[in-house]
């Protein structure tokens, strides 16, 4: 293992479940030579560490420093082999690949008929899983075996295999094109957020609409529909078209309802489908449906086996965000901040596996919870983790609104001495990344005036800002900030001298 991966084996050991560690010990006990003793000693040493410490590992194992990279590489491979053996009967794709491996052994033993029987079983299972790439690999292997074993009477089978290969290749080409579209649109969402103006909308529409319209879901396989719905969902999400976005988020979920046997196989896609549905329900303020979907997802997760680390991570990313969003809709900030400890514990345990986008998202949502609960210092603390990021082009939307919320929280916390400097800094940042729109301009202008406003005129300034912002809530491009920060409810709470939670609860109750 190269220097860049010196701690990879440590992370692997730390990520094993108790059952996997127990299984590895039984697997490793078969090795009685010197190398076997060394890699077992290394496993025990790494398992006892909280943080990687090479000097301590060398001391505890007696392995020489120059030997350590080789022993690590050997241990890494042996752990993966043992985990594969443990899970091969429970993870369908692994089982199919094992059958292909068995077929290869039979082929090498010149047992062609038995190899073909094994490949046929593997292909049937791969097709049931709709894993067309694996199925095509099996068909190609079958053609190879048949070319050596084929009799004159078997020309029909050759034609069948050729037809299967051609059909699978077309499916795979479609899936590749659709998955590319889906990934490109998701990447665009990470960079851009939502379209900010007509120019953005035209750019997204011109590039993607014709390509998406070229596909009809009739007769499509599971994966083709999966990626088509994902792509159309992201296309409408970025363009603020939440009605269409909701329609395709629902179709994604229904796709799994139609194929419940594939939920465990493609649980990551299933959880993300539910996550997008919850997201668009939040954007359209459908609190009761959100609660129902969260409960449904939690029930389904209990049925998914095996419970891998990845399943735990993607499900927590989805559920924790959704639960926080429900508190936003209900205005139940005091109850919402109780989730912070749960989020922090999750990040402590799995943080090294969670990308920057989700860490930013959690930091912003927690900051909003504390802001709604009147805990402005804690709000500011979480916003700092976003503002201090070195890449201002990543999630520009979140970075802009984190700075604006920081301004408002600083004002609420009484940090008047630094407010003017912060306003200049935020103004410069927003202009620099070309994200100055009417809402941002109005808020910054309001905050600029506050230090020079008499107390008797304060409510007049608040009312003026409210009257300027309220019509923008429904503007096709200017409404974007209201998805990140409920500035209208904050203004109403200041004007009416009532807690923001009470304002939101009243709005929710009246809409309900």
Short mmCIF file of C-alpha atoms in Angstrom, two decimals:
data_model
loop_
_atom_site.label_atom_id
_atom_site.label_comp_id
_atom_site.label_asym_id
_atom_site.label_seq_id
_atom_site.Cartn_x
_atom_site.Cartn_y
_atom_site.Cartn_z
CA UNK A 1 0.00 0.00 0.00
CA UNK A 2 1.38 3.41 -0.95
CA UNK A 3 2.08 6.22 1.52
CA UNK A 4 -1.23 7.87 0.64
CA UNK A 5 -3.11 4.81 1.89
CA UNK A 6 -1.18 4.03 5.07
CA UNK A 7 -4.30 4.47 7.21
CA UNK A 8 -6.73 2.73 4.83
CA UNK A 9 -6.41 -0.58 6.64
CA UNK A 10 -6.97 1.19 9.98
CA UNK A 11 -10.22 2.72 8.68
CA UNK A 12 -11.28 -0.69 7.38
CA UNK A 13 -10.63 -2.35 10.76
CA UNK A 14 -12.46 0.42 12.62
CA UNK A 15 -15.41 0.12 10.23
CA UNK A 16 -15.98 -3.61 10.82
CA UNK A 17 -19.01 -4.73 12.81
CA UNK A 18 -18.62 -7.10 15.77
CA UNK A 19 -19.85 -10.01 13.63
CA UNK A 20 -17.35 -9.15 10.89
CA UNK A 21 -14.47 -8.96 13.39
CA UNK A 22 -15.47 -12.30 14.91
CA UNK A 23 -15.67 -13.87 11.46
CA UNK A 24 -12.27 -12.47 10.51
CA UNK A 25 -10.66 -13.99 13.62
CA UNK A 26 -12.05 -17.41 12.67
CA UNK A 27 -10.93 -16.93 9.07
CA UNK A 28 -7.46 -15.75 10.08
CA UNK A 29 -6.96 -18.62 12.56
CA UNK A 30 -6.29 -20.89 9.58
CA UNK A 31 -2.95 -19.13 8.99
CA UNK A 32 -0.21 -20.62 11.14
CA UNK A 33 2.91 -19.34 9.32
CA UNK A 34 4.93 -16.31 10.39
CA UNK A 35 3.14 -13.90 8.01
CA UNK A 36 -0.21 -15.13 9.32
CA UNK A 37 0.85 -14.39 12.91
CA UNK A 38 2.02 -10.91 11.90
CA UNK A 39 -1.17 -9.83 10.17
CA UNK A 40 -3.29 -11.12 13.10
CA UNK A 41 -1.10 -9.14 15.51
CA UNK A 42 -1.47 -6.07 13.30
CA UNK A 43 -5.26 -6.50 13.24
CA UNK A 44 -5.40 -6.66 17.08
CA UNK A 45 -3.15 -3.60 17.40
CA UNK A 46 -5.21 -1.52 14.97
CA UNK A 47 -8.48 -2.64 16.57
CA UNK A 48 -7.28 -1.34 19.96
CA UNK A 49 -6.46 2.17 18.65
CA UNK A 50 -8.80 5.16 18.66
CA UNK A 51 -6.47 7.13 16.36
CA UNK A 52 -3.84 5.74 14.01
CA UNK A 53 -0.37 5.73 15.68
CA UNK A 54 2.33 3.95 13.68
CA UNK A 55 4.94 4.03 16.44
CA UNK A 56 2.53 2.31 18.81
CA UNK A 57 1.61 -0.28 16.16
CA UNK A 58 5.26 -1.16 15.60
CA UNK A 59 5.85 -1.43 19.34
CA UNK A 60 2.85 -3.69 19.99
CA UNK A 61 3.32 -6.01 17.00
CA UNK A 62 7.08 -6.36 16.78
CA UNK A 63 6.84 -5.80 13.01
CA UNK A 64 9.82 -3.98 11.51
CA UNK A 65 9.06 -0.62 9.92
CA UNK A 66 10.19 -1.75 6.46
CA UNK A 67 7.85 -4.80 6.74
CA UNK A 68 4.78 -2.79 7.77
CA UNK A 69 3.52 -1.73 4.29
CA UNK A 70 3.55 -5.35 3.05
CA UNK A 71 1.82 -6.71 6.18
CA UNK A 72 -0.78 -3.95 5.91
CA UNK A 73 -1.49 -4.80 2.27
CA UNK A 74 -1.85 -8.49 3.16
CA UNK A 75 -4.15 -7.73 6.11
CA UNK A 76 -6.27 -5.38 3.97
CA UNK A 77 -6.84 -8.09 1.38
CA UNK A 78 -7.55 -10.81 3.95
CA UNK A 79 -10.16 -8.66 5.71
CA UNK A 80 -11.95 -8.01 2.41
CA UNK A 81 -11.89 -11.72 1.56
CA UNK A 82 -13.34 -12.66 4.96
CA UNK A 83 -16.10 -10.00 4.78
CA UNK A 84 -16.98 -11.14 1.27
CA UNK A 85 -17.29 -14.74 2.45
CA UNK A 86 -19.53 -13.62 5.32
CA UNK A 87 -21.91 -11.61 3.16
CA UNK A 88 -21.88 -13.51 -0.13
CA UNK A 89 -25.06 -15.44 0.75
CA UNK A 90 -26.90 -12.24 1.73
CA UNK A 91 -25.88 -9.86 -1.06
CA UNK A 92 -27.33 -11.05 -4.35
CA UNK A 93 -24.79 -9.39 -6.66
CA UNK A 94 -21.93 -11.00 -4.73
CA UNK A 95 -23.62 -14.37 -5.07
CA UNK A 96 -23.93 -13.93 -8.86
CA UNK A 97 -20.26 -12.99 -9.15
CA UNK A 98 -19.34 -16.03 -7.08
CA UNK A 99 -21.24 -18.24 -9.54
CA UNK A 100 -19.31 -16.64 -12.42
CA UNK A 101 -16.07 -17.40 -10.56
CA UNK A 102 -17.20 -21.01 -10.09
CA UNK A 103 -18.01 -21.23 -13.81
CA UNK A 104 -14.48 -20.05 -14.60
CA UNK A 105 -13.04 -22.82 -12.43
CA UNK A 106 -15.21 -25.41 -14.21
CA UNK A 107 -14.20 -23.96 -17.59
CA UNK A 108 -10.51 -24.24 -16.72
CA UNK A 109 -11.13 -27.88 -15.70
CA UNK A 110 -12.55 -28.50 -19.21
CA UNK A 111 -16.00 -29.14 -17.67
CA UNK A 112 -17.84 -27.05 -20.27
CA UNK A 113 -21.35 -28.37 -19.72
CA UNK A 114 -21.21 -27.75 -15.97
CA UNK A 115 -19.76 -24.27 -16.62
CA UNK A 116 -22.67 -23.44 -18.92
CA UNK A 117 -25.20 -24.62 -16.36
CA UNK A 118 -23.58 -22.41 -13.70
CA UNK A 119 -23.51 -19.42 -16.08
CA UNK A 120 -27.18 -19.90 -16.97
CA UNK A 121 -28.12 -19.78 -13.28
CA UNK A 122 -25.96 -16.69 -12.78
CA UNK A 123 -27.50 -14.95 -15.82
CA UNK A 124 -31.05 -15.68 -14.66
CA UNK A 125 -30.28 -14.11 -11.28
CA UNK A 126 -28.47 -11.11 -12.83
CA UNK A 127 -31.47 -10.43 -15.08
CA UNK A 128 -33.82 -10.71 -12.10
CA UNK A 129 -31.70 -8.02 -10.40
CA UNK A 130 -31.78 -6.03 -13.67
CA UNK A 131 -27.99 -5.87 -13.53
CA UNK A 132 -27.50 -5.75 -17.28
CA UNK A 133 -23.78 -5.05 -17.22
CA UNK A 134 -23.18 -8.22 -15.23
CA UNK A 135 -25.65 -10.14 -17.41
CA UNK A 136 -23.79 -9.04 -20.57
CA UNK A 137 -20.48 -10.15 -19.03
CA UNK A 138 -22.07 -13.58 -18.40
CA UNK A 139 -23.47 -13.80 -21.95
CA UNK A 140 -20.03 -13.01 -23.37
CA UNK A 141 -18.56 -15.77 -21.18
CA UNK A 142 -21.30 -18.16 -22.38
CA UNK A 143 -20.42 -17.37 -26.01
CA UNK A 144 -16.77 -18.11 -25.24
CA UNK A 145 -17.63 -21.49 -23.70
CA UNK A 146 -20.09 -22.33 -26.47
CA UNK A 147 -17.45 -21.61 -29.12
CA UNK A 148 -15.44 -24.53 -27.72
CA UNK A 149 -18.30 -26.82 -26.73
CA UNK A 150 -20.85 -26.09 -29.47
CA UNK A 151 -22.23 -28.92 -31.60
CA UNK A 152 -23.75 -28.58 -35.06
CA UNK A 153 -27.26 -28.82 -33.60
CA UNK A 154 -26.65 -25.89 -31.22
CA UNK A 155 -26.84 -23.05 -33.76
CA UNK A 156 -30.14 -21.89 -32.23
CA UNK A 157 -28.41 -21.24 -28.91
CA UNK A 158 -25.70 -19.22 -30.65
CA UNK A 159 -28.37 -17.03 -32.25
CA UNK A 160 -30.12 -16.62 -28.88
CA UNK A 161 -26.89 -15.55 -27.16
CA UNK A 162 -26.14 -13.06 -29.95
CA UNK A 163 -29.63 -11.58 -29.64
CA UNK A 164 -29.33 -11.37 -25.84
CA UNK A 165 -25.95 -9.63 -26.14
CA UNK A 166 -27.36 -7.06 -28.59
CA UNK A 167 -30.43 -6.35 -26.41
CA UNK A 168 -28.33 -6.00 -23.26
CA UNK A 169 -25.83 -3.71 -25.01
CA UNK A 170 -28.69 -1.38 -26.04
CA UNK A 171 -30.07 -1.34 -22.49
CA UNK A 172 -26.62 -0.55 -21.11
CA UNK A 173 -26.06 2.26 -23.64
CA UNK A 174 -29.40 3.82 -22.60
CA UNK A 175 -28.59 3.46 -18.92
CA UNK A 176 -25.15 5.05 -19.42
CA UNK A 177 -26.62 8.03 -21.28
CA UNK A 178 -29.40 8.56 -18.74
CA UNK A 179 -27.13 8.13 -15.72
CA UNK A 180 -24.74 10.67 -17.29
CA UNK A 181 -27.61 13.16 -17.61
CA UNK A 182 -28.65 12.54 -14.01
CA UNK A 183 -25.10 13.02 -12.66
CA UNK A 184 -24.54 16.17 -14.75
CA UNK A 185 -27.76 17.74 -13.46
CA UNK A 186 -26.94 16.79 -9.85
CA UNK A 187 -23.47 18.30 -10.24
CA UNK A 188 -25.03 21.47 -11.65
CA UNK A 189 -27.31 21.65 -8.60
CA UNK A 190 -24.30 21.43 -6.27
CA UNK A 191 -22.57 24.28 -8.08
CA UNK A 192 -25.53 26.52 -8.91
CA UNK A 193 -28.34 25.61 -6.51
CA UNK A 194 -31.38 26.96 -8.38
CA UNK A 195 -31.45 28.99 -11.57
CA UNK A 196 -30.88 32.61 -10.60
CA UNK A 197 -32.21 34.38 -13.68
CA UNK A 198 -33.51 33.89 -17.22
CA UNK A 199 -29.97 33.37 -18.51
CA UNK A 200 -29.45 30.43 -16.11
CA UNK A 201 -32.83 28.95 -17.02
CA UNK A 202 -32.10 29.19 -20.75
CA UNK A 203 -28.67 27.60 -20.30
CA UNK A 204 -30.10 24.63 -18.35
CA UNK A 205 -33.09 24.23 -20.70
CA UNK A 206 -31.09 24.47 -23.93
CA UNK A 207 -28.51 21.95 -22.80
CA UNK A 208 -30.76 19.31 -21.22
CA UNK A 209 -34.36 19.53 -22.45
CA UNK A 210 -33.86 18.10 -25.94
CA UNK A 211 -31.73 15.26 -24.57
CA UNK A 212 -34.34 14.39 -21.94
CA UNK A 213 -37.28 14.64 -24.35
CA UNK A 214 -35.61 12.03 -26.57
CA UNK A 215 -36.59 9.33 -24.04
CA UNK A 216 -39.97 7.71 -23.42
CA UNK A 217 -40.30 5.48 -20.35
CA UNK A 218 -42.62 2.98 -22.07
CA UNK A 219 -40.89 -0.37 -22.33
CA UNK A 220 -37.92 0.80 -20.28
CA UNK A 221 -36.17 -1.39 -17.72
CA UNK A 222 -35.95 -0.55 -14.00
CA UNK A 223 -32.56 1.19 -14.30
CA UNK A 224 -33.49 3.13 -17.42
CA UNK A 225 -36.59 4.50 -15.70
CA UNK A 226 -34.63 5.13 -12.50
CA UNK A 227 -32.08 7.38 -14.18
CA UNK A 228 -34.65 9.02 -16.48
CA UNK A 229 -36.84 9.98 -13.50
CA UNK A 230 -33.78 11.16 -11.55
CA UNK A 231 -32.64 13.34 -14.44
CA UNK A 232 -36.10 14.83 -15.03
CA UNK A 233 -36.50 15.41 -11.31
CA UNK A 234 -33.19 17.32 -11.04
CA UNK A 235 -34.01 19.25 -14.25
CA UNK A 236 -37.29 20.50 -12.78
CA UNK A 237 -35.81 21.00 -9.27
CA UNK A 238 -33.10 23.35 -10.53
CA UNK A 239 -35.69 25.29 -12.56
CA UNK A 240 -38.07 25.77 -9.56
CA UNK A 241 -40.71 23.62 -11.20
CA UNK A 242 -41.74 21.86 -8.01
CA UNK A 243 -44.97 20.46 -9.42
CA UNK A 244 -43.07 18.44 -12.05
CA UNK A 245 -40.29 17.71 -9.56
CA UNK A 246 -42.85 16.24 -7.14
CA UNK A 247 -44.32 14.13 -9.96
CA UNK A 248 -40.95 12.54 -10.80
CA UNK A 249 -39.93 12.14 -7.16
CA UNK A 250 -43.17 10.18 -6.69
CA UNK A 251 -42.47 8.10 -9.80
CA UNK A 252 -39.06 7.19 -8.36
CA UNK A 253 -40.68 5.97 -5.16
CA UNK A 254 -43.42 4.12 -7.08
CA UNK A 255 -40.72 2.43 -9.16
CA UNK A 256 -39.50 0.75 -5.98
CA UNK A 257 -43.07 0.04 -4.88
CA UNK A 258 -43.47 -1.89 -8.15
CA UNK A 259 -40.18 -3.73 -7.55
CA UNK A 260 -39.97 -4.24 -3.75
CA UNK A 261 -37.45 -7.06 -4.19
CA UNK A 262 -34.94 -4.47 -5.51
CA UNK A 263 -35.10 -2.16 -2.46
CA UNK A 264 -32.44 -4.13 -0.57
CA UNK A 265 -30.28 -4.45 -3.69
CA UNK A 266 -30.40 -0.76 -4.62
CA UNK A 267 -31.13 0.70 -1.18
CA UNK A 268 -28.95 3.76 -1.87
CA UNK A 269 -31.14 4.75 -4.84
CA UNK A 270 -34.27 3.98 -2.81
CA UNK A 271 -33.24 6.17 0.14
CA UNK A 272 -32.23 8.99 -2.20
CA UNK A 273 -35.58 8.76 -3.98
CA UNK A 274 -37.33 9.15 -0.61
CA UNK A 275 -34.95 11.99 0.27
CA UNK A 276 -35.82 13.93 -2.89
CA UNK A 277 -39.53 13.37 -2.26
CA UNK A 278 -39.13 14.71 1.28
CA UNK A 279 -37.15 17.67 -0.04
CA UNK A 280 -39.79 18.73 -2.54
CA UNK A 281 -42.54 18.23 0.07
CA UNK A 282 -40.60 20.62 2.29
CA UNK A 283 -40.27 23.17 -0.52
CA UNK A 284 -44.01 23.01 -1.12
CA UNK A 285 -44.74 23.14 2.66
CA UNK A 286 -46.53 19.78 2.94
CA UNK A 287 -45.76 18.93 6.55
CA UNK A 288 -48.28 16.13 7.07
CA UNK A 289 -47.09 14.24 3.98
CA UNK A 290 -43.50 14.64 5.16
CA UNK A 291 -44.32 13.01 8.50
CA UNK A 292 -46.04 10.14 6.68
CA UNK A 293 -43.07 9.59 4.32
CA UNK A 294 -40.56 9.68 7.20
CA UNK A 295 -42.56 7.04 9.09
CA UNK A 296 -42.84 4.89 5.95
CA UNK A 297 -39.08 5.11 5.29
CA UNK A 298 -38.20 4.22 8.89
CA UNK A 299 -40.41 1.10 8.68
CA UNK A 300 -38.87 0.03 5.36
CA UNK A 301 -35.31 0.52 6.62
CA UNK A 302 -35.90 -2.08 9.34
CA UNK A 303 -36.49 -4.68 6.61
CA UNK A 304 -33.28 -4.00 4.66
CA UNK A 305 -30.51 -6.51 5.27
CA UNK A 306 -27.59 -6.52 5.71
CA UNK A 307 -27.40 -3.18 7.51
CA UNK A 308 -24.20 -1.83 5.97
CA UNK A 309 -22.37 1.33 7.04
CA UNK A 310 -23.42 2.92 3.75
CA UNK A 311 -27.09 2.20 4.46
CA UNK A 312 -26.75 3.75 7.93
CA UNK A 313 -25.07 6.85 6.45
CA UNK A 314 -27.47 7.52 3.54
CA UNK A 315 -30.55 6.84 5.68
CA UNK A 316 -29.37 9.17 8.46
CA UNK A 317 -28.51 11.91 5.97
CA UNK A 318 -32.06 11.67 4.67
CA UNK A 319 -33.97 11.26 7.93
CA UNK A 320 -32.10 13.82 10.03
CA UNK A 321 -32.53 16.52 7.37
CA UNK A 322 -36.22 15.68 6.95
CA UNK A 323 -36.87 15.78 10.71
CA UNK A 324 -35.16 19.17 10.99
CA UNK A 325 -37.21 20.47 8.05
CA UNK A 326 -40.43 19.31 9.73
CA UNK A 327 -39.50 21.43 12.76
CA UNK A 328 -38.99 24.42 10.42
CA UNK A 329 -42.49 23.98 9.00
CA UNK A 330 -44.03 23.57 12.45
CA UNK A 331 -42.02 26.37 14.02
CA UNK A 332 -41.05 23.90 16.78
CA UNK A 333 -37.47 25.17 17.13
CA UNK A 334 -37.15 24.29 20.83
CA UNK A 335 -37.89 20.64 20.01
CA UNK A 336 -35.74 20.85 16.88
CA UNK A 337 -32.55 21.81 18.71
CA UNK A 338 -32.80 18.51 20.58
CA UNK A 339 -31.83 16.85 17.30
CA UNK A 340 -28.49 18.68 17.26
CA UNK A 341 -26.84 16.19 19.62
CA UNK A 342 -28.04 13.32 17.39
CA UNK A 343 -26.64 15.03 14.28
CA UNK A 344 -23.31 15.74 16.00
CA UNK A 345 -23.00 12.13 17.18
CA UNK A 346 -23.72 10.91 13.65
CA UNK A 347 -21.07 13.25 12.21
CA UNK A 348 -18.52 12.22 14.85
CA UNK A 349 -19.01 8.56 13.99
CA UNK A 350 -19.28 8.77 10.20
CA UNK A 351 -17.92 12.25 9.40
CA UNK A 352 -14.92 10.97 7.45
CA UNK A 353 -17.34 9.31 5.00
CA UNK A 354 -19.62 12.35 4.55
CA UNK A 355 -18.83 14.86 1.82
CA UNK A 356 -18.53 18.61 2.23
CA UNK A 357 -21.95 19.30 0.72
CA UNK A 358 -23.82 17.44 3.48
CA UNK A 359 -21.64 18.86 6.26
CA UNK A 360 -22.46 22.36 4.97
CA UNK A 361 -26.14 21.52 4.76
CA UNK A 362 -26.28 20.23 8.35
CA UNK A 363 -24.33 23.25 9.64
CA UNK A 364 -26.77 25.63 7.95
CA UNK A 365 -29.88 23.80 9.11
CA UNK A 366 -28.63 23.63 12.71
CA UNK A 367 -27.80 27.35 12.56
CA UNK A 368 -31.39 28.02 11.41
CA UNK A 369 -32.76 25.92 14.29
CA UNK A 370 -30.75 27.95 16.82
CA UNK A 371 -31.76 31.21 15.11
CA UNK A 372 -35.43 30.25 15.33
CA UNK A 373 -34.95 29.37 19.00
CA UNK A 374 -33.32 32.73 19.75
CA UNK A 375 -29.86 31.22 20.44
CA UNK A 376 -27.95 33.58 18.18
CA UNK A 377 -24.43 32.87 19.46
CA UNK A 378 -24.80 29.17 18.69
CA UNK A 379 -26.29 30.05 15.32
CA UNK A 380 -23.25 32.19 14.49
CA UNK A 381 -20.89 29.40 15.56
CA UNK A 382 -22.35 26.95 13.03
CA UNK A 383 -22.44 29.57 10.27
CA UNK A 384 -18.71 30.18 10.72
CA UNK A 385 -18.00 26.62 9.56
CA UNK A 386 -19.63 27.49 6.20
CA UNK A 387 -18.25 31.00 5.82
CA UNK A 388 -14.67 29.81 6.46
CA UNK A 389 -14.72 27.30 3.58
CA UNK A 390 -11.88 27.97 1.12
CA UNK A 391 -13.91 27.34 -2.06
CA UNK A 392 -16.50 30.12 -2.58
CA UNK A 393 -17.81 28.49 -5.78
CA UNK A 394 -19.01 25.34 -4.01
CA UNK A 395 -22.72 25.62 -3.08
CA UNK A 396 -22.63 29.35 -3.75
CA UNK A 397 -26.28 29.61 -2.76
CA UNK A 398 -25.66 28.23 0.74
CA UNK A 399 -22.56 30.37 1.21
CA UNK A 400 -24.46 33.55 0.33
CA UNK A 401 -27.39 32.86 2.65
CA UNK A 402 -25.11 31.68 5.45
CA UNK A 403 -23.48 35.13 5.33
CA UNK A 404 -26.82 36.94 5.27
CA UNK A 405 -28.15 34.90 8.20
CA UNK A 406 -24.87 35.60 10.01
CA UNK A 407 -25.51 39.33 9.57
CA UNK A 408 -29.04 39.09 10.97
CA UNK A 409 -27.95 36.83 13.86
CA UNK A 410 -25.10 39.25 14.69
CA UNK A 411 -27.60 42.09 14.76
CA UNK A 412 -29.96 40.09 17.00
CA UNK A 413 -27.05 39.15 19.28
CA UNK A 414 -26.17 42.84 19.69
CA UNK A 415 -22.83 42.71 17.82
CA UNK A 416 -23.30 46.23 16.46
CA UNK A 417 -19.60 47.07 16.74
CA UNK A 418 -18.69 44.71 13.88
CA UNK A 419 -21.88 44.98 11.84
CA UNK A 420 -20.68 47.63 9.38
CA UNK A 421 -17.50 45.66 8.61
CA UNK A 422 -19.52 42.46 8.14
CA UNK A 423 -22.00 44.21 5.83
CA UNK A 424 -19.16 45.47 3.58
CA UNK A 425 -17.61 41.98 3.58
CA UNK A 426 -20.89 40.24 2.67
CA UNK A 427 -21.72 42.84 0.02
CA UNK A 428 -18.31 42.32 -1.58
CA UNK A 429 -18.67 38.52 -1.49
CA UNK A 430 -22.17 38.51 -3.03
CA UNK A 431 -21.12 40.87 -5.84
CA UNK A 432 -17.93 38.88 -6.46
CA UNK A 433 -19.77 35.61 -7.10
CA UNK A 434 -22.45 37.40 -9.13
CA UNK A 435 -25.35 36.58 -6.80
CA UNK A 436 -26.67 40.03 -5.91
CA UNK A 437 -30.44 40.02 -6.45
CA UNK A 438 -33.29 42.11 -5.11
CA UNK A 439 -33.79 40.15 -1.87
CA UNK A 440 -30.11 40.20 -0.93
CA UNK A 441 -29.84 43.89 -1.85
CA UNK A 442 -32.88 44.86 0.22
CA UNK A 443 -31.66 42.96 3.31
CA UNK A 444 -28.14 44.39 3.13
CA UNK A 445 -29.49 47.94 2.57
CA UNK A 446 -31.79 47.50 5.59
CA UNK A 447 -28.92 46.34 7.81
CA UNK A 448 -26.73 49.21 6.62
CA UNK A 449 -29.34 51.71 7.81
CA UNK A 450 -30.05 50.09 11.19
CA UNK A 451 -27.03 51.51 13.11
CA UNK A 452 -28.15 55.02 12.09
CA UNK A 453 -31.87 54.50 12.80
CA UNK A 454 -33.57 55.93 15.91
CA UNK A 455 -35.43 53.42 18.08
CA UNK A 456 -38.72 55.18 17.33
CA UNK A 457 -38.20 54.63 13.59
CA UNK A 458 -37.13 50.98 13.86
CA UNK A 459 -40.53 49.40 13.23
CA UNK A 460 -41.00 51.70 10.25
CA UNK A 461 -37.79 50.36 8.72
CA UNK A 462 -38.92 46.77 9.39
CA UNK A 463 -42.29 47.48 7.78
CA UNK A 464 -40.61 49.05 4.76
CA UNK A 465 -38.37 45.99 4.27
CA UNK A 466 -41.38 43.67 4.69
CA UNK A 467 -43.37 45.55 2.06
CA UNK A 468 -40.45 45.36 -0.38
CA UNK A 469 -39.80 41.65 0.19
CA UNK A 470 -43.32 40.23 0.47
CA UNK A 471 -44.14 40.52 -3.28
CA UNK A 472 -40.86 38.76 -4.13
CA UNK A 473 -41.97 35.53 -2.40
CA UNK A 474 -43.75 34.48 -5.60
CA UNK A 475 -41.25 35.93 -8.10
CA UNK A 476 -39.86 33.16 -10.38
CA UNK A 477 -36.21 34.02 -9.61
CA UNK A 478 -36.29 36.25 -6.54
CA UNK A 479 -38.08 33.71 -4.32
CA UNK A 480 -34.96 31.54 -4.02
CA UNK A 481 -33.72 33.13 -0.75
CA UNK A 482 -36.99 32.28 1.02
CA UNK A 483 -36.20 28.55 0.66
CA UNK A 484 -33.07 29.10 2.74
CA UNK A 485 -34.17 31.76 5.20
CA UNK A 486 -37.74 32.59 6.25
CA UNK A 487 -37.00 36.30 6.39
CA UNK A 488 -40.70 37.17 6.03
CA UNK A 489 -41.59 35.32 9.26
CA UNK A 490 -38.65 36.97 11.04
CA UNK A 491 -39.87 40.42 9.95
CA UNK A 492 -43.43 39.64 11.03
CA UNK A 493 -42.15 38.50 14.43
CA UNK A 494 -40.25 41.80 14.89
CA UNK A 495 -43.13 43.97 13.65
CA UNK A 496 -45.76 42.17 15.75
CA UNK A 497 -43.38 41.65 18.68
CA UNK A 498 -44.12 37.91 18.79
CA UNK A 499 -41.74 34.90 18.74
CA UNK A 500 -40.88 33.67 15.25
CA UNK A 501 -41.98 30.14 16.25
CA UNK A 502 -45.45 31.45 17.03
CA UNK A 503 -45.64 33.26 13.65
CA UNK A 504 -44.69 30.09 11.76
CA UNK A 505 -47.09 27.92 13.76
CA UNK A 506 -49.90 30.34 12.96
CA UNK A 507 -49.04 30.25 9.23
CA UNK A 508 -48.86 26.44 9.26
CA UNK A 509 -52.17 26.16 11.10
CA UNK A 510 -53.96 28.49 8.69
CA UNK A 511 -52.60 26.68 5.59
CA UNK A 512 -53.40 23.30 7.04
#
